Amino acid sequence: MNNSNAPINVFRSRFYFVYFALIALPVSLFTGSAVALFLISLDVVTETRWENPWLLYLLPLSGIGIWWLYHRFGKNSAKGNNLIIDEIHEPGGGVPLRMTPLVLLTTLVTHLFGGSAGREGTAVQMGGSLAARIGRWMKLDEADTRVILMMGIAGGFGAVFGTPIAGAVFALEVLAIGNNKLRDFKALIPCLIAAYGSDQVCRLWGATHTHYAIHFSDALNGWWLGITIVAGAAFGFAGRLFSWAMHGLKDFSGKIFVKTPWLTPFVGGCIVIALVFIAGTEDYIGLGVNAQDPAGISIVNAFKEGGVDPFSWLWKLVFTVVTLGMGFKGGEVTPLFFIGATLGNTVALYTGAPVDLLAGLGFIAVFAGATNTPIACTLMGVELFGAGNVVYFGAACLMAYFCSGHAGIYSSQRIHHPKFGRWK
């Protein structure tokens, strides 16, 4: 007999969500405030770099400073997002509070001096470390600690991009490929509350998000859907290339500079400076959402015909891999948005497809391939661009997911079910 509707079970179910709704209040307050501080500060350092281009030449020295901070104070914080994912899978030493100030400061330093990096990794690490501290204050057990860490991920992601629904799903989906464990999906509602609350707190502080628009709105068309699927494969391979190059450079540089690890970011900074001269532009350093020149290469201009160059996506990939693969701090996701949007613009150039549609598809699909999170990225497309092209969003993200292989930017991500194996 099914007793799921028995009074005691109904009470427990309701209490579970009330309990985590109350926990979500401090998580949202601290995470949303930290992300707001980060976003506002990021705008300030970006403007400062634009006004003082000579700061780029200090990038190698700033890299040594970042290395020293983590060497002196970081301890296990250097593992970043992977530490949070590991703690959710197998609780151990915990996520230290020091992760928040360290990643906030070093990410701002990376952007101030011209590294090519993003912001998602920073927001997620701050959310995870602050949530972990709240969990210790409340003396949560192991199971509830897993949930509050996922809430921290959701809060950081939802606040930094203004996409709380995608943030909540991302917090569950990113843990493992083929993740169908019910214990994880029980955390969906708490994660959604934390993501929405963090986003609202962030907005109350005055932090703003860039508006992207896809004006394409024709009825579902088989030809455009076919191009979407082909483009999705290209987006998946781009995500795979990014992940492979990132992990490969980290391993290679670690072996080369094993006795003098501080040289890794120093050399990385020198390479970035050289790349700026080779590319002949500074549009590939920094965040990349907007360029100093309104007509420059950026994510925003990727949605316009002729707004970027055919190989802009590859330039950004190289700049970001060198920056993050050689010891600088920041997220990978906004660079992945840049790579995807500019690659989409290029695909549209050669196929005659709508530029804004393909840029939007690349924006979310390269991210889906590199993080193995197609559902979260499809929902992000809806939150950012509207639901009118949701079929195209889903097709591109799923195709990218299947074409990106099992490797991703998060080495701690588990494989519960292979992408092409039998579902058990």
Short mmCIF file of C-alpha atoms in Angstrom, two decimals:
data_model
loop_
_atom_site.label_atom_id
_atom_site.label_comp_id
_atom_site.label_asym_id
_atom_site.label_seq_id
_atom_site.Cartn_x
_atom_site.Cartn_y
_atom_site.Cartn_z
CA MET A 1 0.00 0.00 0.00
CA ASN A 2 1.29 3.45 -0.90
CA ASN A 3 1.55 5.61 2.22
CA SER A 4 2.98 8.66 0.47
CA ASN A 5 -0.16 10.63 1.32
CA ALA A 6 -0.15 9.68 5.00
CA PRO A 7 -0.24 12.77 7.24
CA ILE A 8 3.24 12.18 8.66
CA ASN A 9 4.80 11.85 5.18
CA VAL A 10 2.98 14.92 3.90
CA PHE A 11 4.21 16.85 6.93
CA ARG A 12 7.79 15.70 6.38
CA SER A 13 7.66 16.65 2.72
CA ARG A 14 6.37 20.12 3.48
CA PHE A 15 8.77 20.62 6.34
CA TYR A 16 11.68 19.64 4.10
CA PHE A 17 11.02 22.52 1.72
CA VAL A 18 10.19 24.99 4.51
CA TYR A 19 13.42 24.00 6.23
CA PHE A 20 15.54 24.65 3.16
CA ALA A 21 13.56 27.76 2.26
CA LEU A 22 14.67 29.19 5.60
CA ILE A 23 18.26 28.09 4.95
CA ALA A 24 18.03 29.75 1.52
CA LEU A 25 17.53 33.15 3.14
CA PRO A 26 21.12 33.58 4.43
CA VAL A 27 22.51 31.76 1.38
CA SER A 28 20.70 34.20 -0.91
CA LEU A 29 21.63 37.25 1.13
CA PHE A 30 25.36 36.49 1.32
CA THR A 31 25.73 35.00 -2.15
CA GLY A 32 23.69 37.69 -3.89
CA SER A 33 25.60 40.43 -2.09
CA ALA A 34 28.98 38.89 -2.88
CA VAL A 35 28.09 38.48 -6.57
CA ALA A 36 26.83 42.07 -6.72
CA LEU A 37 30.10 43.30 -5.25
CA PHE A 38 31.97 41.21 -7.80
CA LEU A 39 29.96 42.39 -10.82
CA ILE A 40 30.16 46.06 -9.85
CA SER A 41 33.89 45.75 -9.15
CA LEU A 42 34.39 43.94 -12.44
CA ASP A 43 32.89 46.86 -14.32
CA VAL A 44 35.24 49.22 -12.48
CA VAL A 45 38.42 47.24 -13.22
CA THR A 46 37.41 46.78 -16.86
CA GLU A 47 36.92 50.52 -17.29
CA THR A 48 40.23 51.13 -15.51
CA ARG A 49 42.06 48.80 -17.90
CA TRP A 50 40.47 50.45 -20.91
CA GLU A 51 41.61 53.86 -19.68
CA ASN A 52 45.12 52.62 -18.84
CA PRO A 53 46.26 50.21 -21.58
CA TRP A 54 49.77 50.06 -20.09
CA LEU A 55 48.37 47.82 -17.32
CA LEU A 56 48.57 44.91 -19.75
CA TYR A 57 52.37 44.91 -19.45
CA LEU A 58 52.08 44.17 -15.74
CA LEU A 59 50.10 40.97 -16.39
CA PRO A 60 53.12 38.65 -15.88
CA LEU A 61 53.92 40.25 -12.51
CA SER A 62 50.28 40.09 -11.45
CA GLY A 63 50.37 36.39 -12.25
CA ILE A 64 53.19 35.90 -9.77
CA GLY A 65 51.11 37.78 -7.19
CA ILE A 66 48.14 35.47 -7.78
CA TRP A 67 50.36 32.41 -7.45
CA TRP A 68 51.82 33.74 -4.18
CA LEU A 69 48.40 34.44 -2.66
CA TYR A 70 47.20 30.90 -3.31
CA HIS A 71 50.54 29.38 -2.30
CA ARG A 72 50.55 31.33 0.97
CA PHE A 73 46.87 31.34 1.90
CA GLY A 74 44.94 29.15 -0.53
CA LYS A 75 45.55 25.58 0.66
CA ASN A 76 42.82 23.48 -0.99
CA SER A 77 41.03 26.59 -2.32
CA ALA A 78 43.15 26.37 -5.47
CA LYS A 79 40.96 23.48 -6.69
CA GLY A 80 38.12 25.97 -7.22
CA ASN A 81 34.85 24.61 -8.54
CA ASN A 82 36.21 21.08 -8.55
CA LEU A 83 36.60 21.22 -4.76
CA ILE A 84 32.91 22.07 -4.35
CA ILE A 85 31.86 19.25 -6.70
CA ASP A 86 34.12 16.81 -4.87
CA GLU A 87 32.65 17.83 -1.51
CA ILE A 88 29.14 17.20 -2.82
CA HIS A 89 30.12 13.73 -4.06
CA GLU A 90 32.26 12.74 -1.10
CA PRO A 91 32.34 15.15 1.87
CA GLY A 92 35.83 15.49 3.27
CA GLY A 93 37.80 18.50 4.38
CA GLY A 94 35.06 20.97 3.52
CA VAL A 95 35.00 24.14 1.42
CA PRO A 96 36.92 26.91 3.22
CA LEU A 97 35.56 30.43 3.60
CA ARG A 98 38.91 31.82 2.42
CA MET A 99 37.91 30.76 -1.09
CA THR A 100 35.56 33.76 -1.36
CA PRO A 101 38.02 36.64 -0.82
CA LEU A 102 40.80 34.84 -2.66
CA VAL A 103 38.89 34.12 -5.86
CA LEU A 104 37.19 37.54 -5.78
CA LEU A 105 40.49 39.42 -5.47
CA THR A 106 42.49 37.31 -7.92
CA THR A 107 39.76 37.35 -10.58
CA LEU A 108 39.61 41.13 -10.41
CA VAL A 109 43.42 41.24 -10.69
CA THR A 110 43.27 38.98 -13.76
CA HIS A 111 40.77 41.31 -15.44
CA LEU A 112 42.51 44.51 -14.37
CA PHE A 113 45.77 43.51 -16.03
CA GLY A 114 44.31 42.00 -19.19
CA GLY A 115 43.80 38.27 -18.73
CA SER A 116 41.07 36.60 -20.75
CA ALA A 117 38.67 35.11 -18.21
CA GLY A 118 35.04 34.99 -17.17
CA ARG A 119 33.01 35.32 -14.01
CA GLU A 120 30.92 32.17 -13.48
CA GLY A 121 33.71 30.26 -11.75
CA THR A 122 34.23 33.11 -9.32
CA ALA A 123 30.52 33.44 -8.53
CA VAL A 124 30.08 29.69 -8.03
CA GLN A 125 33.13 29.46 -5.77
CA MET A 126 31.91 32.37 -3.65
CA GLY A 127 28.43 30.85 -3.44
CA GLY A 128 29.78 27.44 -2.53
CA SER A 129 32.19 28.66 0.13
CA LEU A 130 29.65 31.01 1.73
CA ALA A 131 27.02 28.25 1.74
CA ALA A 132 29.52 25.85 3.30
CA ARG A 133 30.20 28.35 6.09
CA ILE A 134 26.48 28.74 6.74
CA GLY A 135 26.18 24.96 6.86
CA ARG A 136 28.92 24.75 9.49
CA TRP A 137 27.28 27.50 11.55
CA MET A 138 24.03 25.55 11.48
CA LYS A 139 25.81 22.24 12.18
CA LEU A 140 24.14 20.53 9.20
CA ASP A 141 24.67 16.82 8.73
CA GLU A 142 26.36 15.34 5.67
CA ALA A 143 23.20 15.00 3.58
CA ASP A 144 22.04 18.56 4.24
CA THR A 145 25.55 19.88 3.61
CA ARG A 146 25.38 18.38 0.11
CA VAL A 147 22.15 20.27 -0.51
CA ILE A 148 23.39 23.60 0.81
CA LEU A 149 26.52 23.34 -1.36
CA MET A 150 24.30 22.81 -4.39
CA MET A 151 22.27 25.82 -3.26
CA GLY A 152 25.49 27.85 -3.20
CA ILE A 153 26.31 26.80 -6.76
CA ALA A 154 22.79 27.66 -7.89
CA GLY A 155 22.86 31.02 -6.12
CA GLY A 156 26.20 32.04 -7.58
CA PHE A 157 25.29 30.97 -11.10
CA GLY A 158 21.78 32.41 -11.04
CA ALA A 159 22.93 35.77 -9.68
CA VAL A 160 25.94 36.29 -11.95
CA PHE A 161 23.96 35.71 -15.17
CA GLY A 162 20.46 36.67 -14.03
CA THR A 163 19.18 33.18 -14.89
CA PRO A 164 17.88 31.55 -11.69
CA ILE A 165 16.08 28.62 -13.34
CA ALA A 166 19.16 27.65 -15.32
CA GLY A 167 21.24 28.14 -12.17
CA ALA A 168 19.11 25.72 -10.17
CA VAL A 169 19.26 23.01 -12.83
CA PHE A 170 22.96 23.62 -13.47
CA ALA A 171 23.73 22.95 -9.80
CA LEU A 172 22.31 19.43 -10.17
CA GLU A 173 23.25 18.65 -13.75
CA VAL A 174 26.92 19.63 -13.47
CA LEU A 175 27.65 17.03 -10.81
CA ALA A 176 27.68 14.08 -13.16
CA ILE A 177 27.06 13.09 -16.77
CA GLY A 178 23.80 11.17 -16.97
CA ASN A 179 22.85 12.17 -13.44
CA ASN A 180 19.50 10.59 -12.59
CA LYS A 181 19.90 10.10 -8.86
CA LEU A 182 16.72 11.06 -7.05
CA ARG A 183 18.68 12.26 -4.02
CA ASP A 184 20.12 15.03 -6.19
CA PHE A 185 16.78 16.05 -7.69
CA LYS A 186 15.30 16.44 -4.21
CA ALA A 187 17.52 19.50 -4.04
CA LEU A 188 15.92 21.13 -7.08
CA ILE A 189 13.40 23.25 -5.17
CA PRO A 190 15.92 24.42 -2.53
CA CYS A 191 18.34 25.29 -5.36
CA LEU A 192 15.65 27.19 -7.22
CA ILE A 193 14.79 29.21 -4.09
CA ALA A 194 18.46 30.01 -3.49
CA ALA A 195 19.07 30.93 -7.14
CA TYR A 196 16.03 33.19 -7.33
CA GLY A 197 16.79 34.80 -3.97
CA SER A 198 20.45 35.42 -4.83
CA ASP A 199 19.48 36.95 -8.17
CA GLN A 200 17.00 39.29 -6.51
CA VAL A 201 19.50 40.36 -3.84
CA CYS A 202 22.11 40.97 -6.52
CA ARG A 203 19.70 43.18 -8.47
CA LEU A 204 18.72 45.09 -5.33
CA TRP A 205 22.36 46.10 -4.92
CA GLY A 206 22.23 47.66 -8.39
CA ALA A 207 24.17 45.03 -10.34
CA THR A 208 22.98 44.78 -13.94
CA HIS A 209 23.13 42.13 -16.66
CA THR A 210 23.69 42.57 -20.37
CA HIS A 211 20.59 42.21 -22.53
CA TYR A 212 20.89 39.89 -25.54
CA ALA A 213 18.17 39.63 -28.17
CA ILE A 214 17.31 37.16 -30.91
CA HIS A 215 14.88 38.82 -33.31
CA PHE A 216 14.43 35.72 -35.47
CA SER A 217 10.91 34.44 -34.82
CA ASP A 218 9.75 32.42 -37.85
CA ALA A 219 7.75 29.25 -37.42
CA LEU A 220 9.74 26.04 -36.92
CA ASN A 221 11.46 25.30 -40.21
CA GLY A 222 13.07 21.99 -41.20
CA TRP A 223 15.90 23.71 -43.06
CA TRP A 224 16.87 25.92 -40.14
CA LEU A 225 16.54 22.94 -37.79
CA GLY A 226 18.95 20.97 -39.99
CA ILE A 227 21.46 23.82 -39.89
CA THR A 228 20.96 24.00 -36.12
CA ILE A 229 21.88 20.34 -35.73
CA VAL A 230 24.99 20.68 -37.90
CA ALA A 231 25.97 23.86 -36.06
CA GLY A 232 25.35 22.08 -32.74
CA ALA A 233 27.96 19.51 -33.71
CA ALA A 234 30.45 22.29 -34.46
CA PHE A 235 29.64 23.91 -31.11
CA GLY A 236 30.21 20.59 -29.35
CA PHE A 237 33.60 20.10 -30.98
CA ALA A 238 34.55 23.67 -30.03
CA GLY A 239 33.64 22.93 -26.40
CA ARG A 240 35.64 19.72 -26.58
CA LEU A 241 38.65 21.54 -28.04
CA PHE A 242 38.48 24.13 -25.27
CA SER A 243 38.39 21.50 -22.52
CA TRP A 244 41.15 19.41 -24.10
CA ALA A 245 43.41 22.43 -24.60
CA MET A 246 42.76 23.75 -21.08
CA HIS A 247 43.57 20.49 -19.31
CA GLY A 248 46.49 19.79 -21.65
CA LEU A 249 48.14 23.16 -21.04
CA LYS A 250 47.70 22.87 -17.27
CA ASP A 251 49.39 19.46 -17.28
CA PHE A 252 52.15 20.56 -19.64
CA SER A 253 53.00 23.78 -17.81
CA GLY A 254 52.91 21.96 -14.47
CA LYS A 255 55.55 19.50 -15.72
CA ILE A 256 57.72 22.19 -17.30
CA PHE A 257 57.74 24.49 -14.26
CA VAL A 258 57.47 21.85 -11.55
CA LYS A 259 60.47 23.28 -9.64
CA THR A 260 59.53 26.94 -10.19
CA PRO A 261 55.71 26.99 -10.34
CA TRP A 262 55.52 30.80 -10.06
CA LEU A 263 56.97 30.94 -13.59
CA THR A 264 53.81 29.38 -14.99
CA PRO A 265 51.61 32.51 -14.67
CA PHE A 266 54.57 34.78 -15.47
CA VAL A 267 55.18 33.02 -18.78
CA GLY A 268 51.43 32.85 -19.38
CA GLY A 269 51.17 36.61 -18.98
CA CYS A 270 54.02 37.13 -21.45
CA ILE A 271 52.28 34.87 -23.98
CA VAL A 272 49.04 36.85 -23.63
CA ILE A 273 50.92 40.09 -24.33
CA ALA A 274 52.50 38.49 -27.40
CA LEU A 275 49.11 37.26 -28.59
CA VAL A 276 47.71 40.80 -28.35
CA PHE A 277 50.41 42.00 -30.74
CA ILE A 278 49.91 39.06 -33.10
CA ALA A 279 46.12 39.51 -33.18
CA GLY A 280 46.50 43.27 -33.51
CA THR A 281 43.70 43.98 -31.06
CA GLU A 282 42.86 43.91 -27.34
CA ASP A 283 39.32 42.72 -28.00
CA TYR A 284 40.20 39.17 -26.94
CA ILE A 285 41.39 40.03 -23.44
CA GLY A 286 39.14 40.75 -20.50
CA LEU A 287 35.56 39.61 -20.24
CA GLY A 288 34.56 40.18 -23.86
CA VAL A 289 30.89 41.02 -23.35
CA ASN A 290 31.52 44.51 -24.73
CA ALA A 291 34.57 45.99 -26.43
CA GLN A 292 36.15 49.34 -25.65
CA ASP A 293 35.35 50.38 -29.22
CA PRO A 294 31.59 50.00 -29.70
CA ALA A 295 32.33 48.45 -33.11
CA GLY A 296 34.95 46.06 -31.72
CA ILE A 297 34.74 42.30 -31.47
CA SER A 298 32.53 41.26 -28.55
CA ILE A 299 29.68 38.97 -27.57
CA VAL A 300 27.15 41.75 -28.12
CA ASN A 301 28.42 42.44 -31.65
CA ALA A 302 28.44 38.72 -32.50
CA PHE A 303 24.65 39.00 -32.78
CA LYS A 304 25.09 41.45 -35.69
CA GLU A 305 25.99 40.61 -39.27
CA GLY A 306 29.66 41.47 -39.84
CA GLY A 307 30.15 42.18 -36.16
CA VAL A 308 33.07 39.77 -35.73
CA ASP A 309 35.78 38.08 -37.79
CA PRO A 310 35.50 34.48 -39.04
CA PHE A 311 38.21 33.25 -36.63
CA SER A 312 37.29 35.38 -33.62
CA TRP A 313 36.11 32.25 -31.82
CA LEU A 314 39.52 30.61 -32.20
CA TRP A 315 41.40 33.70 -31.02
CA LYS A 316 39.28 33.89 -27.87
CA LEU A 317 39.77 30.19 -27.24
CA VAL A 318 43.57 30.56 -27.42
CA PHE A 319 43.65 33.69 -25.24
CA THR A 320 41.46 32.07 -22.57
CA VAL A 321 43.25 28.72 -22.55
CA VAL A 322 46.59 30.48 -22.03
CA THR A 323 45.17 32.74 -19.30
CA LEU A 324 43.34 30.12 -17.24
CA GLY A 325 45.53 27.17 -18.16
CA MET A 326 48.64 28.95 -16.85
CA GLY A 327 47.46 30.01 -13.43
CA PHE A 328 45.27 33.10 -13.66
CA LYS A 329 41.85 33.09 -12.03
CA GLY A 330 38.33 33.62 -13.34
CA GLY A 331 35.53 31.68 -14.92
CA GLU A 332 35.43 29.80 -18.19
CA VAL A 333 31.80 30.33 -19.05
CA THR A 334 31.73 33.90 -20.38
CA PRO A 335 34.68 33.10 -22.69
CA LEU A 336 32.68 30.06 -23.80
CA PHE A 337 29.76 32.41 -24.54
CA PHE A 338 32.16 34.52 -26.62
CA ILE A 339 33.54 31.49 -28.46
CA GLY A 340 30.04 30.16 -29.14
CA ALA A 341 28.47 33.43 -30.24
CA THR A 342 31.32 34.30 -32.59
CA LEU A 343 31.45 30.76 -33.99
CA GLY A 344 27.70 30.96 -34.54
CA ASN A 345 28.18 34.22 -36.39
CA THR A 346 30.74 32.48 -38.64
CA VAL A 347 28.44 29.52 -39.30
CA ALA A 348 25.67 31.94 -40.24
CA LEU A 349 28.06 33.71 -42.62
CA TYR A 350 28.66 30.52 -44.61
CA THR A 351 25.16 29.01 -44.41
CA GLY A 352 22.96 32.07 -44.84
CA ALA A 353 21.21 31.32 -41.55
CA PRO A 354 19.98 34.19 -39.35
CA VAL A 355 23.00 35.67 -37.59
CA ASP A 356 21.27 36.44 -34.31
CA LEU A 357 19.78 32.93 -34.08
CA LEU A 358 23.09 31.17 -34.74
CA ALA A 359 24.97 33.50 -32.38
CA GLY A 360 22.44 32.76 -29.65
CA LEU A 361 22.65 29.01 -30.29
CA GLY A 362 26.42 29.10 -30.11
CA PHE A 363 26.26 31.20 -26.95
CA ILE A 364 24.48 28.44 -25.04
CA ALA A 365 25.57 25.31 -26.94
CA VAL A 366 29.37 25.62 -26.61
CA PHE A 367 28.77 26.07 -22.89
CA ALA A 368 26.53 22.98 -22.91
CA GLY A 369 29.23 20.93 -24.60
CA ALA A 370 32.08 22.08 -22.37
CA THR A 371 30.14 21.54 -19.12
CA ASN A 372 27.90 18.60 -20.15
CA THR A 373 24.79 20.50 -19.02
CA PRO A 374 22.37 20.61 -22.01
CA ILE A 375 19.18 21.01 -19.96
CA ALA A 376 20.48 23.96 -17.94
CA CYS A 377 21.80 25.61 -21.10
CA THR A 378 18.49 25.16 -22.94
CA LEU A 379 16.72 26.81 -20.01
CA MET A 380 19.33 29.58 -20.02
CA GLY A 381 18.46 30.21 -23.66
CA VAL A 382 14.81 30.62 -22.71
CA GLU A 383 15.63 32.96 -19.83
CA LEU A 384 17.99 35.10 -21.91
CA PHE A 385 16.35 35.09 -25.34
CA GLY A 386 12.72 34.08 -24.76
CA ALA A 387 10.89 30.82 -25.47
CA GLY A 388 10.11 31.41 -29.14
CA ASN A 389 13.10 29.39 -30.39
CA VAL A 390 13.23 26.78 -27.65
CA VAL A 391 13.25 23.86 -30.12
CA TYR A 392 16.38 25.25 -31.74
CA PHE A 393 17.92 25.82 -28.31
CA GLY A 394 17.30 22.23 -27.26
CA ALA A 395 18.51 20.74 -30.54
CA ALA A 396 21.75 22.73 -30.53
CA CYS A 397 22.52 22.03 -26.87
CA LEU A 398 21.82 18.30 -27.12
CA MET A 399 23.89 17.95 -30.29
CA ALA A 400 26.76 19.86 -28.67
CA TYR A 401 26.45 17.68 -25.59
CA PHE A 402 26.75 14.45 -27.57
CA CYS A 403 29.61 15.74 -29.74
CA SER A 404 31.75 17.06 -26.89
CA GLY A 405 32.72 13.66 -25.49
CA HIS A 406 32.95 12.89 -21.81
CA ALA A 407 35.65 15.40 -21.00
CA GLY A 408 34.63 18.82 -19.72
CA ILE A 409 36.04 21.86 -18.01
CA TYR A 410 35.29 20.36 -14.57
CA SER A 411 37.60 17.42 -13.93
CA SER A 412 35.62 16.39 -10.81
CA GLN A 413 32.45 15.82 -12.82
CA ARG A 414 31.50 12.13 -12.57
CA ILE A 415 30.11 9.84 -15.28
CA HIS A 416 26.97 8.15 -13.99
CA HIS A 417 25.89 6.98 -17.42
CA PRO A 418 28.00 7.19 -20.60
CA LYS A 419 26.52 9.36 -23.33
CA PHE A 420 26.46 6.52 -25.82
CA GLY A 421 26.19 3.56 -23.47
CA ARG A 422 23.18 1.52 -22.43
CA TRP A 423 20.94 3.28 -19.91
CA LYS A 424 20.60 1.08 -16.83
#
